[in-house]
Short mmCIF file of C-alpha atoms in Angstrom, two decimals:
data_model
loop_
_atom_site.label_atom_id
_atom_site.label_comp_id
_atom_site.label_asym_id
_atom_site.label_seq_id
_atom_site.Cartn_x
_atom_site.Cartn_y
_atom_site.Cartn_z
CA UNK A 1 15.23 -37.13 142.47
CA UNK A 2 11.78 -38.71 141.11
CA UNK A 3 13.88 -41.95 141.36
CA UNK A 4 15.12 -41.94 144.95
CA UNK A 5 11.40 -40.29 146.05
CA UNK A 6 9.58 -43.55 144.02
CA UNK A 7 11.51 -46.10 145.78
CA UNK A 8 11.33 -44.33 149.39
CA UNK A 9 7.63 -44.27 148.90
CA UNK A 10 7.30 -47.76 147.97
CA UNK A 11 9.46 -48.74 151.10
CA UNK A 12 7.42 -47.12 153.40
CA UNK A 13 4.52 -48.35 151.79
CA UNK A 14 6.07 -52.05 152.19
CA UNK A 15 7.31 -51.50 155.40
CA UNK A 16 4.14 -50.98 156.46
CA UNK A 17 2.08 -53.13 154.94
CA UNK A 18 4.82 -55.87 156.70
CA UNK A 19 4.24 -54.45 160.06
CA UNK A 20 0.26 -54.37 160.26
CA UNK A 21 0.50 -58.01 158.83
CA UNK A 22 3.34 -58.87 161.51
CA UNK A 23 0.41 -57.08 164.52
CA UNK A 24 -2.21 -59.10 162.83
CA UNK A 25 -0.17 -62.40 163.15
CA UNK A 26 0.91 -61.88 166.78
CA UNK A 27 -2.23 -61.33 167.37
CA UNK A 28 -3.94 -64.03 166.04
CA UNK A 29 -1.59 -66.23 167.33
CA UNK A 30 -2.52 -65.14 170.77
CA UNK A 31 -5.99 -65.19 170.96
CA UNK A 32 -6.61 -67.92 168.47
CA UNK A 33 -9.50 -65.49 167.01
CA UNK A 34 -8.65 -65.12 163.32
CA UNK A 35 -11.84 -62.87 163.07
CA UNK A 36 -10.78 -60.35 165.75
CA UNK A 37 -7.46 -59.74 163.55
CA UNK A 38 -9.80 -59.00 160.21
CA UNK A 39 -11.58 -56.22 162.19
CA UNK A 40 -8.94 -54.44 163.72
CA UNK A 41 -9.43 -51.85 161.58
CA UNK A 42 -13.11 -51.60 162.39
CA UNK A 43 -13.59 -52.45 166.17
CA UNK A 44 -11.36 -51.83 168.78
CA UNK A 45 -9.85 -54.59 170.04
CA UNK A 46 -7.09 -55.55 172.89
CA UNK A 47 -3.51 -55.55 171.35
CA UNK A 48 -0.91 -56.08 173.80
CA UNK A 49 2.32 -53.43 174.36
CA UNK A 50 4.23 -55.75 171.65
CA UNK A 51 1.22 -55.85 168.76
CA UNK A 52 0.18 -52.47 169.41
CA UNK A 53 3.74 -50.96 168.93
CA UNK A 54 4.12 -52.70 165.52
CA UNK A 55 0.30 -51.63 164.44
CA UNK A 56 1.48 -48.23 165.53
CA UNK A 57 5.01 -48.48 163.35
CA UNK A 58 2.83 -49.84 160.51
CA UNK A 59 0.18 -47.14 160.26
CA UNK A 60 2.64 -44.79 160.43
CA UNK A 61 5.10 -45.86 157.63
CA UNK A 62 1.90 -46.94 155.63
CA UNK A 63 0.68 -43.04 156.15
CA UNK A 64 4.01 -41.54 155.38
CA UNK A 65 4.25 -43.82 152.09
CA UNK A 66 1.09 -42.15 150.84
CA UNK A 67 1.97 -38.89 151.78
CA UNK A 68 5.02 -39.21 149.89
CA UNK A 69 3.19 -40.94 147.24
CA UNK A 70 1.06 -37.23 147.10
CA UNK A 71 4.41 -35.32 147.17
CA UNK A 72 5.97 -36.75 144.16
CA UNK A 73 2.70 -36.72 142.22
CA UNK A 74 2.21 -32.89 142.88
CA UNK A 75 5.51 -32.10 142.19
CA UNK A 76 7.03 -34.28 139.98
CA UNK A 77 4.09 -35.79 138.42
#
């Protein structure tokens, strides 16, 4: 079980790592401002339907990787 609950946490962790770097790209590549994309943690800043859907999907996997992360710490830690 502690096997199969590492390696889904690291997947979501990956998988959403992937897809804030894949929102970052797509938008950099749109705007051409390289500097917006490093803040888009800080500032809020336009994303269109396409980038905001993948920042969405990665925040959510990245959460869910960590919260897993806390699971298998607590109880099999």
């Amino acid at each position: 079980m502690n096997v199969i609950v590492s390696v889904l946490e690291n997947l979501l962790i990956g998988i959403g790592v992937i897809s804030l770097l894949f929102a970052i790209t797509q938008y950099g590549k749109r705007t051409s401002d390289w500097g917006g994309a490093c803040i888009l943690f800080v500032k809020r800043i336009e994303l269109s339907i396409q980038e905001h859907k993948w920042y969405r999907i990665g925040i959510s996997s990245f959460f869910l990787g960590v919260v897993v992360r806390i699971l298998n710490l607590t109880f099999w830690g």
